[in-house]
Tab-separated table of C-alpha atoms in Angstrom:
chain	number	residue	atom	x	y	z
J	1	LEU	CA	0.000	0.000	0.000
J	2	VAL	CA	2.800	2.420	0.880
J	3	ALA	CA	4.708	1.572	-2.300
J	4	GLY	CA	1.582	2.156	-4.389
J	5	ALA	CA	0.999	5.482	-2.668
J	6	ARG	CA	4.581	6.554	-3.428
J	7	VAL	CA	4.165	5.680	-7.101
J	8	SER	CA	0.803	7.504	-7.206
J	9	LEU	CA	2.378	10.617	-5.683
J	10	PHE	CA	5.145	10.455	-8.232
J	11	LEU	CA	2.670	10.177	-11.116
J	12	LEU	CA	0.567	13.064	-9.776
J	13	ASP	CA	3.696	15.169	-9.440
J	14	LEU	CA	4.720	14.301	-12.992
J	15	LEU	CA	1.289	15.260	-14.347
J	16	GLU	CA	1.446	18.557	-12.479
J	17	LYS	CA	4.884	19.301	-13.953
J	18	LEU	CA	3.630	18.545	-17.457
J	19	PHE	CA	0.545	20.768	-16.918
J	20	PHE	CA	2.654	23.755	-15.822
J	21	TYR	CA	5.178	23.200	-18.598
J	22	PHE	CA	2.688	22.960	-21.463
J	23	PHE	CA	0.160	25.546	-20.308
J	24	PHE	CA	2.404	28.121	-18.658
J	25	ASN	CA	5.802	27.142	-20.089
J	26	ASP	CA	7.194	28.208	-16.744
J	27	THR	CA	10.405	26.282	-16.071
J	28	ALA	CA	10.853	27.951	-12.671
J	29	THR	CA	7.497	26.574	-11.540
J	30	THR	CA	8.293	23.103	-12.838
J	31	GLU	CA	11.607	23.124	-10.960
J	32	ILE	CA	9.770	23.787	-7.694
J	33	TYR	CA	7.863	20.551	-8.190
J	34	THR	CA	10.924	18.479	-9.017
J	35	LEU	CA	10.784	15.083	-7.373
J	36	SER	CA	13.386	12.494	-8.228
J	37	LEU	CA	12.309	9.097	-9.459
J	38	HIS	CA	14.589	7.495	-6.847
J	39	ASP	CA	12.677	9.182	-4.007
J	40	ALA	CA	9.265	8.388	-5.428
J	41	LEU	CA	9.576	4.720	-6.296
J	42	PRO	CA	9.701	1.983	-3.689
J	43	ILE	CA	13.130	0.548	-2.956
J	44	SER	CA	13.460	-3.188	-2.475
J	45	PRO	CA	15.061	-4.523	0.718
J	46	ALA	CA	17.998	-5.818	-1.357
J	47	VAL	CA	18.675	-2.318	-2.717
J	48	GLU	CA	18.439	-0.836	0.794
J	49	VAL	CA	20.956	-3.375	2.121
J	50	PHE	CA	23.316	-2.737	-0.805
J	51	GLU	CA	23.138	1.038	-0.350
J	52	ARG	CA	23.865	0.731	3.382
J	53	ALA	CA	26.624	-1.875	3.172
J	54	SER	CA	28.383	-1.379	-0.159
J	55	THR	CA	30.904	1.179	1.150
J	56	SER	CA	31.980	-1.378	3.775
J	57	VAL	CA	32.461	-4.256	1.330
J	58	VAL	CA	36.032	-4.448	0.048
J	59	ASN	CA	38.169	-6.240	-2.480
J	60	ILE	CA	41.177	-8.131	-1.116
J	61	SER	CA	44.087	-8.345	-3.564
J	62	THR	CA	46.940	-10.679	-2.581
J	63	THR	CA	50.330	-11.876	-3.792
J	64	GLN	CA	51.528	-15.357	-2.963
J	65	MET	CA	55.067	-16.615	-3.584
J	66	ILE	CA	55.131	-20.183	-4.899
J	67	ALA	CA	58.282	-22.324	-4.825
J	68	VAL	CA	58.456	-25.133	-7.379
J	69	ARG	CA	61.231	-27.734	-7.330
J	70	SER	CA	60.051	-30.185	-9.950
J	71	PRO	CA	59.452	-28.431	-13.259
J	72	PHE	CA	57.649	-31.411	-14.795
J	73	GLY	CA	55.422	-32.478	-11.912
J	74	ILE	CA	57.633	-35.483	-11.179
J	75	ASP	CA	56.930	-37.184	-7.855
J	76	ARG	CA	59.111	-36.813	-4.753
J	77	PHE	CA	61.064	-40.041	-5.485
J	78	PHE	CA	62.748	-38.453	-8.521
J	79	GLU	CA	63.192	-35.136	-6.700
J	80	GLU	CA	65.294	-36.937	-4.061
J	81	LEU	CA	67.441	-38.700	-6.701
J	82	PHE	CA	68.052	-35.640	-8.832
J	83	GLU	CA	68.828	-32.115	-7.703
J	84	PHE	CA	66.226	-29.916	-9.415
J	85	PRO	CA	66.745	-26.199	-8.882
J	86	SER	CA	63.916	-24.478	-7.090
J	87	ARG	CA	61.988	-21.786	-8.961
J	88	ARG	CA	59.879	-19.096	-7.342
J	89	TYR	CA	57.065	-17.191	-8.926
J	90	SER	CA	54.318	-14.929	-7.646
J	91	ARG	CA	50.628	-15.539	-8.055
J	92	GLN	CA	47.974	-12.833	-7.784
J	93	SER	CA	44.624	-13.603	-6.220
J	94	VAL	CA	41.533	-11.684	-5.169
J	95	GLY	CA	38.717	-12.109	-2.687
J	96	SER	CA	36.066	-10.212	-0.806
J	97	GLY	CA	35.857	-8.856	2.690
J	98	PHE	CA	34.079	-6.312	4.850
J	99	VAL	CA	34.948	-3.653	7.409
J	100	LEU	CA	34.262	-5.073	10.856
J	101	HIS	CA	35.388	-2.099	12.955
J	102	SER	CA	35.923	1.590	12.219
J	103	ALA	CA	39.563	1.314	13.424
J	104	GLY	CA	40.451	-0.597	10.246
J	105	TYR	CA	39.694	-4.246	11.025
J	106	VAL	CA	38.568	-6.189	7.964
J	107	VAL	CA	37.157	-9.741	7.819
J	108	THR	CA	37.857	-12.029	4.876
J	109	ASN	CA	38.284	-15.743	4.196
J	110	ALA	CA	41.410	-17.503	5.461
J	111	HIS	CA	42.030	-19.135	2.075
J	112	VAL	CA	42.210	-15.671	0.474
J	113	VAL	CA	45.153	-14.524	2.621
J	114	ALA	CA	46.846	-17.786	3.674
J	115	ARG	CA	50.543	-17.963	2.722
J	116	THR	CA	50.479	-14.509	1.111
J	117	THR	CA	53.349	-12.042	1.101
J	118	ASP	CA	51.374	-8.905	0.228
J	119	ARG	CA	47.749	-7.965	0.828
J	120	GLN	CA	45.822	-4.878	-0.218
J	121	VAL	CA	42.324	-3.841	0.769
J	122	ILE	CA	40.591	-1.919	-2.017
J	123	PHE	CA	37.409	0.086	-1.432
J	124	ALA	CA	34.689	0.937	-3.969
J	125	ASP	CA	36.180	4.438	-4.389
J	126	GLN	CA	39.462	2.684	-5.444
J	127	SER	CA	41.351	3.766	-2.302
J	128	LYS	CA	43.928	1.081	-1.428
J	129	TYR	CA	45.563	0.163	1.876
J	130	ASP	CA	48.211	-2.406	2.737
J	131	ALA	CA	46.926	-4.986	5.210
J	132	LYS	CA	48.475	-7.077	7.988
J	133	ILE	CA	47.048	-10.409	9.074
J	134	ILE	CA	45.931	-10.081	12.704
J	135	ALA	CA	44.302	-13.496	13.097
J	136	ILE	CA	43.609	-16.468	10.881
J	137	ASP	CA	41.372	-19.468	11.565
J	138	PRO	CA	41.649	-22.040	8.750
J	139	SER	CA	39.141	-24.416	10.371
J	140	HIS	CA	36.380	-21.777	9.987
J	141	ASP	CA	37.966	-20.180	6.885
J	142	LEU	CA	38.104	-16.739	8.533
J	143	ALA	CA	40.815	-14.112	8.786
J	144	ILE	CA	41.017	-10.638	10.318
J	145	LEU	CA	43.174	-8.018	8.632
J	146	LYS	CA	44.222	-4.573	9.885
J	147	ILE	CA	44.628	-1.518	7.691
J	148	GLU	CA	45.724	2.018	8.571
J	149	ALA	CA	43.259	4.219	6.709
J	150	GLY	CA	43.976	7.412	8.646
J	151	LYS	CA	40.260	7.961	9.128
J	152	PRO	CA	37.367	6.084	10.722
J	153	LEU	CA	35.823	3.527	8.383
J	154	GLN	CA	32.153	2.589	8.084
J	155	PRO	CA	31.706	-0.944	9.484
J	156	VAL	CA	29.029	-3.357	8.321
J	157	HIS	CA	26.084	-3.658	10.694
J	158	LEU	CA	26.100	-7.285	11.794
J	159	GLY	CA	22.878	-9.195	12.337
J	160	VAL	CA	22.028	-11.720	15.007
J	161	SER	CA	22.331	-15.306	13.819
J	162	SER	CA	20.340	-16.769	16.718
J	163	ASP	CA	17.054	-15.567	15.208
J	164	LEU	CA	17.840	-16.740	11.667
J	165	MET	CA	15.064	-18.856	10.158
J	166	VAL	CA	14.897	-21.301	7.262
J	167	GLY	CA	13.313	-19.559	4.284
J	168	GLU	CA	14.531	-16.107	5.313
J	169	SER	CA	15.961	-13.888	2.562
J	170	VAL	CA	19.708	-13.299	2.526
J	171	ILE	CA	21.854	-10.975	0.435
J	172	ALA	CA	25.544	-11.320	-0.405
J	173	ILE	CA	27.720	-8.483	-1.686
J	174	GLY	CA	31.203	-9.329	-2.876
J	175	ASN	CA	33.827	-9.185	-5.568
J	176	ALA	CA	33.204	-12.438	-7.380
J	177	LEU	CA	35.577	-13.187	-10.254
J	178	ARG	CA	37.135	-9.698	-9.958
J	179	TYR	CA	33.785	-7.959	-10.561
J	180	GLN	CA	33.443	-5.378	-7.812
J	181	HIS	CA	30.255	-5.152	-5.807
J	182	THR	CA	28.437	-8.130	-7.206
J	183	VAL	CA	25.108	-8.631	-5.455
J	184	THR	CA	23.172	-11.850	-5.165
J	185	ALA	CA	20.173	-12.920	-3.108
J	186	GLY	CA	18.855	-16.213	-1.884
J	187	LEU	CA	17.112	-18.016	0.934
J	188	VAL	CA	18.396	-19.699	4.059
J	189	SER	CA	18.087	-23.370	3.181
J	190	ALA	CA	19.068	-24.825	6.579
J	191	ILE	CA	20.521	-23.870	9.940
J	192	ASN	CA	22.835	-25.667	12.390
J	193	ARG	CA	24.394	-27.904	9.759
J	194	LYS	CA	27.899	-29.199	10.383
């Protein structure tokens, strides 16, 4: 009902603008009645969540140094018989994360930052900060990073998982496949699974 009323108000406002424009050709009067489409149309809960949280969702860019002894994938038996020189190369990887605390604490997945030499946290406005690993928990695939932004950051508002219900709508914002701020929605299919 509220959404329909907002659309009706928008349409009435639009008709009034057109009336003044065509019959009085008074642009000053039409500007007084300016109402943006964004304000008039209903916003879905997914859009509201994205608008509130998107500045707190970050891209994690990492560099990992890989040492390779066997250039041909030969098993360890041959590596022990023959002295293959070790080669090192770097591998770039990306992941998603979110600001947990305004002091610069960022949560991401442990597999994103495990065994990395360099980590950068990149915000939607393309500001970049070097990150240190503060804690890592591989068994839960979680890691906490710390950045020095020089200003307070906007943390994500965390929900309460104890009142989560099967069938409830959920929204995920991330940087899937290097696409920044990808949004997807779904339903909680189960709770308390191990």
